[in-house]
XYZ file of C-alpha atoms in Angstrom:
616
model
C 36.671 0.835 0.059
C 33.519 -1.196 0.085
C 32.020 -0.838 -3.504
C 29.065 -3.045 -2.675
C 25.843 -0.483 -2.427
C 25.583 0.206 1.402
C 21.990 2.171 2.138
C 22.400 4.910 3.702
C 25.949 5.010 3.471
C 28.494 4.273 5.783
C 29.504 7.744 5.853
C 25.660 8.902 7.052
C 25.312 5.712 9.732
C 25.369 7.962 12.631
C 23.153 10.160 11.387
C 20.456 7.346 11.984
C 17.662 7.758 13.823
C 18.218 4.705 16.160
C 21.750 3.942 15.900
C 23.328 0.702 15.491
C 24.047 -1.627 17.627
C 26.951 -3.161 19.196
C 25.277 -6.481 17.945
C 24.374 -4.949 14.605
C 27.760 -3.056 13.884
C 29.480 -6.647 14.081
C 26.420 -7.490 11.497
C 27.228 -5.648 9.572
C 31.256 -5.795 9.207
C 30.168 -9.677 8.917
C 28.381 -8.628 5.891
C 30.674 -6.117 4.389
C 33.705 -8.553 5.577
C 32.358 -11.572 4.153
C 29.294 -11.295 1.567
C 29.979 -11.892 -1.993
C 29.325 -8.222 -2.729
C 26.886 -8.733 -5.376
C 25.085 -8.568 -1.765
C 23.585 -5.308 -1.117
C 22.838 -4.137 1.865
C 20.019 -2.174 3.782
C 20.729 -1.772 7.346
C 17.386 -0.448 9.365
C 15.430 0.306 5.849
C 12.864 2.248 5.933
C 10.513 -0.215 4.598
C 7.334 1.411 4.657
C 6.713 1.054 8.564
C 8.286 -2.057 9.056
C 12.119 -1.730 10.304
C 13.769 -4.768 9.781
C 17.604 -4.456 10.944
C 19.906 -5.688 7.988
C 17.449 -6.474 3.947
C 20.179 -8.478 2.001
C 19.739 -8.196 -1.575
C 21.091 -9.323 -5.045
C 19.400 -9.284 -8.417
C 21.017 -12.712 -9.312
C 21.221 -14.445 -5.974
C 17.296 -13.314 -3.666
C 16.706 -12.041 -0.441
C 17.712 -11.753 3.290
C 16.256 -10.090 6.072
C 17.421 -10.020 9.515
C 16.841 -9.151 12.542
C 19.757 -8.610 15.449
C 19.281 -8.859 18.977
C 21.767 -8.302 21.879
C 20.090 -10.226 24.273
C 22.907 -11.503 26.492
C 21.224 -14.594 27.402
C 22.918 -14.727 30.613
C 22.585 -11.701 32.121
C 18.765 -12.448 33.028
C 16.209 -15.258 32.903
C 14.796 -16.283 29.620
C 12.473 -18.413 28.665
C 8.448 -19.328 27.380
C 5.362 -19.398 28.607
C 1.689 -20.699 27.947
C -0.492 -17.187 26.881
C -3.337 -15.761 25.699
C -2.493 -16.696 21.863
C 0.011 -19.688 22.343
C 3.072 -19.694 23.483
C 5.093 -16.141 24.667
C 8.114 -15.132 25.015
C 9.652 -14.246 28.964
C 12.047 -12.819 31.176
C 12.774 -11.978 34.396
C 14.782 -9.685 36.491
C 15.213 -9.688 39.720
C 12.403 -11.808 40.938
C 9.992 -10.062 38.839
C 8.326 -11.231 35.329
C 7.677 -9.704 32.456
C 5.666 -10.720 28.849
C 8.328 -9.567 25.670
C 5.973 -11.272 23.265
C 6.340 -8.138 21.234
C 9.856 -8.389 20.838
C 10.477 -11.918 19.584
C 12.380 -11.621 16.787
C 11.407 -15.191 15.194
C 7.785 -13.615 15.109
C 8.974 -9.948 13.991
C 11.197 -11.644 11.074
C 8.423 -14.038 9.487
C 6.684 -10.902 9.638
C 8.729 -9.011 7.964
C 9.440 -12.050 4.832
C 5.498 -12.483 4.617
C 4.849 -8.771 4.053
C 7.963 -8.772 1.710
C 6.396 -11.263 -0.561
C 2.373 -10.731 0.364
C 3.001 -6.731 -0.056
C 6.717 -5.501 -1.057
C 7.488 -8.028 -4.456
C 4.682 -8.734 -5.434
C 6.149 -10.144 -8.208
C 7.258 -13.042 -6.962
C 5.838 -16.802 -8.387
C 3.095 -17.212 -5.652
C 4.543 -21.026 -4.963
C 7.897 -21.066 -5.349
C 9.172 -17.274 -4.596
C 8.293 -17.917 -1.133
C 12.071 -19.889 -0.975
C 13.666 -16.277 -2.961
C 13.934 -14.640 0.814
C 15.387 -16.516 3.524
C 14.718 -14.934 7.484
C 17.470 -15.163 9.421
C 17.771 -13.971 13.407
C 20.863 -13.885 14.644
C 22.189 -13.032 18.403
C 25.976 -11.658 18.290
C 26.216 -12.329 22.032
C 25.105 -15.337 23.217
C 25.779 -19.149 21.974
C 23.977 -20.261 18.800
C 22.459 -23.584 21.804
C 21.297 -21.369 23.530
C 19.689 -19.428 21.762
C 17.815 -22.650 19.046
C 16.689 -23.766 22.304
C 15.115 -19.810 23.866
C 13.173 -19.883 20.593
C 12.925 -23.697 19.238
C 8.371 -23.431 19.839
C 8.227 -20.057 17.445
C 11.174 -22.008 15.251
C 8.872 -23.487 12.211
C 12.225 -25.690 11.599
C 14.596 -27.589 13.229
C 18.655 -27.841 12.488
C 18.983 -30.696 9.175
C 15.490 -29.719 7.849
C 14.238 -28.780 4.879
C 14.137 -25.635 4.527
C 16.000 -25.196 7.030
C 18.472 -23.120 5.504
C 15.377 -20.021 4.729
C 15.473 -19.553 8.930
C 18.607 -19.665 9.867
C 19.984 -18.746 13.592
C 23.177 -17.882 14.828
C 25.342 -16.537 17.602
C 28.539 -15.565 18.529
C 30.590 -17.388 17.394
C 28.630 -17.471 14.041
C 29.564 -14.258 14.415
C 33.007 -13.416 15.172
C 34.578 -16.130 13.495
C 32.740 -14.602 10.183
C 30.570 -17.874 9.562
C 28.778 -16.253 6.676
C 27.287 -20.006 5.058
C 26.117 -20.328 8.580
C 25.027 -16.793 9.448
C 23.654 -16.471 5.793
C 23.233 -20.042 3.890
C 22.274 -18.972 0.722
C 25.452 -16.209 0.770
C 27.198 -17.727 -2.068
C 23.989 -18.697 -4.289
C 25.027 -16.500 -7.789
C 21.961 -17.229 -10.198
C 18.101 -18.123 -9.270
C 15.656 -19.162 -11.225
C 13.108 -17.496 -8.759
C 14.203 -14.031 -8.623
C 15.141 -11.503 -10.845
C 16.212 -8.343 -12.079
C 13.456 -6.498 -12.018
C 11.505 -8.355 -8.780
C 15.009 -6.474 -7.127
C 13.065 -3.375 -8.094
C 9.892 -4.266 -7.222
C 12.056 -4.232 -3.381
C 15.029 -2.020 -3.782
C 11.949 1.129 -4.608
C 10.561 0.141 -1.257
C 13.922 -0.249 0.587
C 15.131 3.408 0.076
C 13.539 6.693 -1.227
C 15.525 7.476 -4.769
C 17.234 10.834 -5.345
C 14.896 12.166 -8.224
C 16.419 14.970 -10.108
C 13.578 18.267 -10.977
C 13.061 16.772 -14.244
C 11.745 14.109 -12.957
C 9.179 15.298 -10.314
C 7.684 18.778 -10.084
C 6.579 20.985 -6.853
C 2.457 20.351 -5.197
C 0.905 23.025 -7.011
C -1.642 24.130 -4.520
C -4.503 26.668 -5.149
C -5.622 29.674 -2.588
C -7.867 26.984 -0.371
C -6.873 24.378 -1.027
C -2.448 25.998 -0.214
C -4.740 27.576 3.233
C -6.205 24.236 4.565
C -2.844 22.362 3.836
C -0.642 24.710 5.794
C -3.056 25.314 9.094
C -4.283 22.975 11.224
C -7.423 23.876 13.153
C -7.626 24.250 17.086
C -8.934 20.939 17.501
C -6.540 18.958 15.447
C -9.431 17.591 13.527
C -10.344 18.040 10.826
C -12.546 16.512 7.760
C -12.331 17.874 4.201
C -14.992 17.006 1.413
C -14.567 17.178 -2.600
C -15.808 16.087 -5.986
C -13.677 13.947 -7.626
C -10.978 15.632 -9.120
C -10.946 18.861 -6.064
C -7.024 18.189 -4.528
C -7.967 16.707 -1.733
C -5.718 14.272 -2.249
C -3.137 16.671 -2.806
C -4.442 18.868 0.170
C -3.654 15.362 2.077
C 0.461 15.118 0.909
C 0.316 18.755 1.399
C -0.483 18.705 5.200
C 2.122 15.287 5.353
C 4.400 16.574 3.465
C 4.755 19.603 5.129
C 4.861 17.631 8.569
C 7.354 15.197 7.152
C 9.687 18.248 6.650
C 8.998 19.550 10.935
C 10.457 15.944 11.647
C 6.879 15.071 12.420
C 5.416 11.574 11.830
C 2.442 11.009 9.935
C 0.342 7.677 8.813
C -1.584 7.590 5.857
C -4.139 5.258 5.862
C -6.277 4.284 2.837
C -9.342 2.049 1.847
C -7.265 1.050 -1.270
C -4.194 -0.840 -0.847
C -3.164 0.598 -4.660
C -3.705 4.289 -3.461
C -0.833 3.672 -1.416
C 1.660 4.619 -4.610
C -0.056 7.587 -6.194
C -0.579 9.049 -2.371
C 3.732 8.344 -1.206
C 4.236 10.125 -5.238
C 2.379 13.252 -4.666
C 3.878 13.286 -0.950
C 7.226 12.955 -2.609
C 6.866 15.994 -4.116
C 6.496 18.244 -0.713
C 9.066 16.936 1.148
C 12.421 18.748 2.071
C 14.855 15.950 1.347
C 13.646 12.595 -0.328
C 15.161 11.214 3.267
C 12.115 12.680 5.058
C 9.586 10.326 3.478
C 11.140 7.812 6.486
C 8.267 10.499 8.227
C 5.486 8.699 7.256
C 4.382 5.345 6.800
C 1.519 3.961 4.318
C -0.905 1.597 5.359
C -4.476 0.687 4.727
C -6.666 -0.036 7.732
C -7.074 -3.411 8.507
C -2.787 -4.046 7.453
C -2.559 -1.295 10.542
C -4.878 -2.876 12.514
C -2.662 -6.099 12.060
C 0.548 -4.818 12.521
C -0.924 -3.877 16.516
C -2.070 -7.224 17.169
C 1.687 -8.405 15.942
C 3.231 -5.668 18.254
C 1.396 -6.096 20.467
C 1.997 -9.691 20.823
C -1.411 -10.812 19.912
C -0.484 -12.815 16.869
C -1.967 -15.560 17.468
C -5.050 -14.011 18.598
C -4.962 -11.579 15.203
C -4.392 -15.820 13.210
C -7.774 -17.064 15.586
C -9.934 -14.481 13.970
C -10.488 -15.599 11.123
C -10.911 -19.649 11.457
C -14.988 -20.079 11.102
C -15.881 -16.462 11.161
C -17.398 -14.597 8.084
C -15.199 -12.686 6.997
C -16.863 -9.043 6.541
C -17.627 -9.162 10.845
C -13.969 -10.003 11.119
C -13.394 -6.860 8.741
C -15.808 -4.916 10.364
C -16.675 -5.287 13.372
C -13.832 -8.083 15.199
C -10.209 -6.981 13.943
C -11.049 -3.575 14.792
C -12.196 -4.784 17.616
C -9.553 -6.428 18.720
C -6.952 -3.603 17.577
C -8.950 -1.350 19.627
C -7.623 -2.969 22.367
C -4.525 -3.443 21.758
C -3.691 -0.040 20.655
C -3.573 1.295 24.533
C -0.807 -0.884 25.324
C 1.948 1.728 25.790
C 4.594 -0.451 23.052
C 2.148 0.307 20.500
C 3.948 2.840 17.705
C 2.259 6.467 17.852
C 1.675 9.134 15.240
C 2.409 12.640 15.214
C -0.872 12.957 12.689
C -3.386 10.264 11.203
C -4.868 10.858 7.350
C -7.639 9.663 6.000
C -8.289 9.587 2.460
C -11.421 8.094 0.672
C -13.261 8.850 4.297
C -16.292 7.082 2.979
C -14.625 4.040 2.587
C -13.932 4.153 5.919
C -16.511 3.036 9.185
C -17.120 5.488 12.312
C -16.038 2.508 13.952
C -12.253 2.364 12.497
C -11.935 5.811 12.649
C -12.464 5.786 16.474
C -9.417 2.756 17.242
C -7.382 5.222 14.495
C -7.734 7.901 16.741
C -5.901 5.899 19.314
C -2.861 5.968 18.056
C -2.126 9.642 17.449
C 0.320 10.952 19.935
C -2.164 14.388 22.639
C -2.249 17.809 21.220
C -1.722 15.486 17.302
C -3.428 15.984 14.466
C -6.563 13.384 12.584
C -7.704 15.140 9.772
C -10.372 12.965 7.347
C -11.636 13.760 3.551
C -14.399 12.236 1.495
C -16.509 12.429 -1.372
C -20.170 11.007 -0.772
C -21.114 10.386 -4.411
C -18.478 7.962 -4.435
C -19.977 5.234 -2.093
C -18.182 2.473 -3.670
C -19.432 0.218 -0.578
C -22.311 1.753 1.342
C -20.094 3.051 4.301
C -20.875 6.635 3.245
C -24.269 7.240 5.276
C -22.666 5.704 8.740
C -21.309 9.208 9.295
C -24.628 10.821 10.630
C -24.543 13.540 11.854
C -24.224 11.584 15.675
C -21.554 9.958 14.300
C -19.733 13.315 13.615
C -19.847 14.656 16.866
C -18.670 11.803 17.968
C -15.218 11.588 15.730
C -13.830 14.322 16.737
C -15.115 16.436 14.590
C -17.157 20.351 14.794
C -18.543 23.406 12.987
C -18.802 22.930 9.645
C -16.900 21.203 6.755
C -14.167 22.390 4.358
C -15.277 22.566 1.028
C -13.423 21.997 -2.157
C -15.654 22.264 -5.455
C -13.198 22.994 -8.416
C -12.135 19.423 -10.392
C -9.149 20.897 -11.513
C -8.744 17.028 -13.283
C -11.535 16.131 -15.296
C -11.638 17.939 -19.231
C -14.235 19.965 -19.257
C -16.798 18.036 -21.815
C -16.413 14.728 -19.350
C -17.011 16.959 -16.463
C -20.685 17.570 -17.917
C -20.664 14.457 -18.596
C -20.294 13.183 -14.324
C -22.393 15.564 -13.467
C -25.954 14.163 -15.792
C -24.481 11.016 -14.810
C -24.657 11.980 -10.813
C -28.802 14.167 -11.027
C -29.298 11.003 -13.471
C -28.043 8.456 -11.451
C -26.776 8.890 -7.430
C -28.833 10.031 -4.423
C -29.647 13.552 -4.534
C -28.672 14.289 -0.864
C -25.275 13.115 -1.504
C -24.051 13.925 -4.045
C -21.474 15.918 -3.923
C -21.148 17.566 -7.638
C -18.028 18.918 -9.316
C -17.646 22.543 -10.551
C -15.259 23.931 -14.009
C -12.999 26.139 -12.763
C -13.619 29.507 -13.081
C -12.795 31.943 -15.952
C -11.059 28.878 -17.353
C -10.835 27.855 -21.728
C -11.408 24.552 -22.532
C -7.956 23.616 -23.522
C -8.117 20.010 -23.061
C -9.695 18.271 -25.742
C -11.386 14.797 -25.685
C -13.141 11.951 -27.302
C -16.113 10.215 -25.001
C -16.849 7.438 -26.425
C -19.847 4.592 -25.022
C -20.066 0.869 -27.038
C -23.336 -0.667 -25.883
C -22.819 -4.445 -26.037
C -24.785 -8.442 -24.766
C -23.267 -9.378 -22.039
C -21.064 -12.695 -23.789
C -19.297 -9.796 -26.256
C -18.179 -7.049 -23.820
C -14.749 -8.671 -23.419
C -13.819 -9.321 -27.606
C -15.641 -5.856 -27.122
C -13.229 -3.747 -24.707
C -10.139 -5.854 -25.428
C -11.101 -4.488 -29.590
C -11.515 -1.145 -28.264
C -7.977 -1.202 -26.313
C -6.663 -1.939 -29.315
C -7.685 0.344 -31.010
C -6.261 3.056 -28.651
C -3.406 1.534 -29.026
C -3.528 3.395 -32.427
C -3.363 5.980 -30.561
C 0.082 6.009 -28.591
C 3.605 7.021 -30.029
C 1.981 10.810 -30.235
C 0.248 13.129 -28.347
C 2.727 12.069 -25.126
C 1.230 9.201 -25.197
C 2.027 5.070 -24.832
C 0.755 1.931 -24.124
C 1.346 2.060 -20.810
C -1.071 4.917 -20.133
C -3.975 2.604 -21.299
C -5.878 1.679 -18.068
C -8.879 -0.651 -18.177
C -10.928 -0.455 -16.062
C -14.106 -2.713 -14.600
C -16.929 -4.185 -12.584
C -15.453 -7.249 -11.621
C -12.527 -9.673 -11.740
C -13.950 -12.711 -13.717
C -14.564 -9.696 -16.438
C -11.272 -7.732 -15.985
C -9.558 -11.059 -16.616
C -11.313 -12.653 -19.645
C -10.525 -8.887 -21.199
C -6.750 -9.925 -20.048
C -6.738 -13.041 -21.356
C -7.707 -12.050 -24.506
C -4.966 -9.672 -24.704
C -2.844 -12.266 -23.932
C -3.448 -14.229 -27.270
C -2.707 -10.686 -28.952
C 0.694 -11.759 -26.854
C -0.121 -8.016 -24.965
C 0.758 -7.732 -21.423
C -0.915 -6.660 -18.824
C -0.192 -5.644 -15.082
C -3.800 -6.479 -13.812
C -5.506 -6.965 -9.992
C -6.885 -10.416 -11.022
C -6.536 -13.915 -9.844
C -6.508 -15.557 -6.749
C -3.088 -13.573 -5.772
C -5.381 -10.270 -6.114
C -4.311 -8.982 -3.273
C -0.123 -8.376 -3.867
C -0.599 -8.324 -7.418
C -2.568 -4.588 -6.669
C 0.846 -4.283 -3.895
C 2.683 -4.612 -7.457
C 0.531 -1.440 -9.416
C 1.270 1.507 -10.477
C 1.323 4.072 -13.460
C 4.776 4.239 -13.749
C 4.799 0.717 -14.471
C 5.476 -0.226 -18.823
C 2.191 -1.847 -19.242
C -1.245 -1.903 -20.329
C -2.584 -1.732 -16.929
C -5.935 -3.269 -15.984
C -7.303 -3.039 -12.474
C -11.273 -2.768 -10.882
C -13.056 0.149 -10.697
C -12.653 -0.293 -6.618
C -9.301 -0.317 -6.398
C -9.036 2.852 -8.961
C -10.856 5.134 -7.256
C -8.175 8.619 -6.374
C -5.841 7.567 -9.070
C -6.489 9.538 -13.007
C -6.186 8.770 -16.569
C -5.775 10.368 -19.825
C -6.442 6.945 -22.005
C -8.810 5.484 -20.138
C -11.332 1.837 -21.173
C -14.130 1.678 -18.405
C -16.092 -1.188 -18.895
C -19.545 -1.304 -16.881
C -21.672 -4.959 -16.249
C -23.569 -4.222 -13.356
C -26.480 -0.467 -12.617
C -28.484 -2.471 -11.047
C -27.808 -1.059 -7.433
C -26.510 1.966 -5.788
C -23.006 1.000 -5.246
C -22.071 0.372 -8.502
C -24.102 3.381 -10.162
C -22.041 4.644 -7.054
C -18.682 2.918 -8.985
C -19.403 4.271 -12.885
C -19.367 7.507 -11.623
C -16.023 7.638 -9.950
C -14.744 5.312 -13.030
C -15.729 8.961 -14.777
C -14.089 11.313 -12.919
C -10.721 9.361 -13.756
C -10.216 11.276 -16.547
C -6.825 13.222 -16.287
C -7.008 16.540 -18.650
C -4.092 17.515 -20.935
C -4.020 19.818 -23.161
C -2.334 16.770 -25.948
C -5.485 15.407 -25.040
C -7.695 12.238 -23.650
C -10.349 9.586 -24.035
C -12.548 7.459 -22.481
C -14.573 5.073 -23.757
C -17.171 3.723 -21.686
C -18.129 -0.575 -23.123
C -21.437 -0.967 -21.440
C -23.669 -4.510 -21.077
C -24.994 -3.277 -18.563
C -29.034 -1.736 -20.180
C -30.078 0.194 -17.377
C -27.396 3.228 -18.918
C -27.896 1.943 -21.923
C -30.067 6.027 -22.369
C -27.264 7.356 -21.426
C -24.764 6.431 -23.156
C -26.389 7.895 -26.537
C -25.391 11.434 -25.322
C -22.246 10.568 -25.692
C -20.247 12.213 -28.448
C -19.667 8.946 -29.938
C -22.026 6.722 -29.313
C -22.004 2.706 -30.933
C -23.135 -0.896 -29.982
C -21.239 -3.762 -29.710
C -21.160 -4.997 -33.584
C -19.892 -1.404 -34.596
C -16.862 -1.212 -32.619
C -14.931 -4.261 -34.098
C -11.845 -3.938 -35.741
C -10.504 -6.340 -37.794
């Protein structure tokens, strides 16, 4: 009996959406027979839309990702030649040459390795962590020397070179003879200073969908209006929904995505912020008939999707060249979308039965236009937005004319009632929006009709100077820690939000002096840190106001360093609306060094200046 972890279980392999090839079956047999038992085997894992053939995971040894090709190199001619963006892989059959760069196993496996490192195992150390991941290519029906000769222009290392063991290439002899160390040189590693159980847990959550018990998850609950939107589609398939914070826009999106996934349809959920993936993923799981249905849903943000489209088109070199000596903002806003717009028209690019965009006010109309081309004919497109949270200044580009050109007709579907905010906090958020945000853009949250104020909250404002704000924030967090251990609250429920990374890191460093470990999204590797940021983490949390849009928490500390511009004011509003109501109480503390908001802060029930906020 095979007692190692194999996912999916061997008994379910016949049910894979894409059956194993003969080569993949041979490689699986090799791994089962010769790989040490501590290595877990994941076949065609649903790595958030990426589909490597094999991922191996050992909490004490490392990670390996393999691409298997059943190609018989003698059946037709395989070769390389210079293309639009460098060397490309080509083949010739019956006198006809055709490009197969989009099937290049080296390009694919290198992408898998990079994204495992960048996105799905983000706590691996930035420098040494790269060595924890092996990226291998296996040709079970071809001679290894012929394979290496063909792929040599794409290999970063050659035999005998340093780090070559992290990019192994193997062929028919290695597989049939069971030469596991030629196929996977790191197979016998039993301990690693780089790898840990925690890092393995980070990745494992993306490799398999846990079968959560009913006590760990609750079904999605929607009101009549939300349910109508989640269970229907428009005649055209296009729908736009607007509503204030906490009105259930993401809930409707998740419920609709779950419904379509349950029907076996493919759904692309696109956000602007990476951190929002975890929240939407958790919502969608709650609406699925079975955890495995999550395989029908892919999560992305727009620019990552553009990258994948370019890679799938075999234009990886073109993608990389965009960033050379070009203005990054111009690349993100225009140049990259236009390259993806060209690539997405190619026949081999993946398309979806439904594409849903959350926080749509952060998207430009061009981005939406490019995404539309990835939707199957007769499919669905959904855009949900709240112009009141226009923190990037993009909502104004969605004119009536732009909306018509984006496929929309008729009126917006409207959600108005906020189910997130405690009533007292809701009133303050409305007051802020009316005082500081553009009158023609605000969409104010409304209280639930007939509801009693069963959700107590403590609302505190501390006004201070910029040079004392870091100390005040850390002190306010220490004060909130005194509320934990009761009312169902833990230190892990505390979240600090700030307007910029520098001020956030200042607070994190101060808390470190108290031996308080904070999971945060600050630093040079902030993109990777965002993928490691989720509310289930057992540590206190800190991130930017931008990254927390769409989320919610019962214990919030918000630092406002700037309120001089429209986007910074929209950020403050977004922060005020992140407070989650509970019958056991919620806490919101605003630490503000922006003089423009001093008078508004005095309207909070608990107001203090920085000096009186000191914790001894």
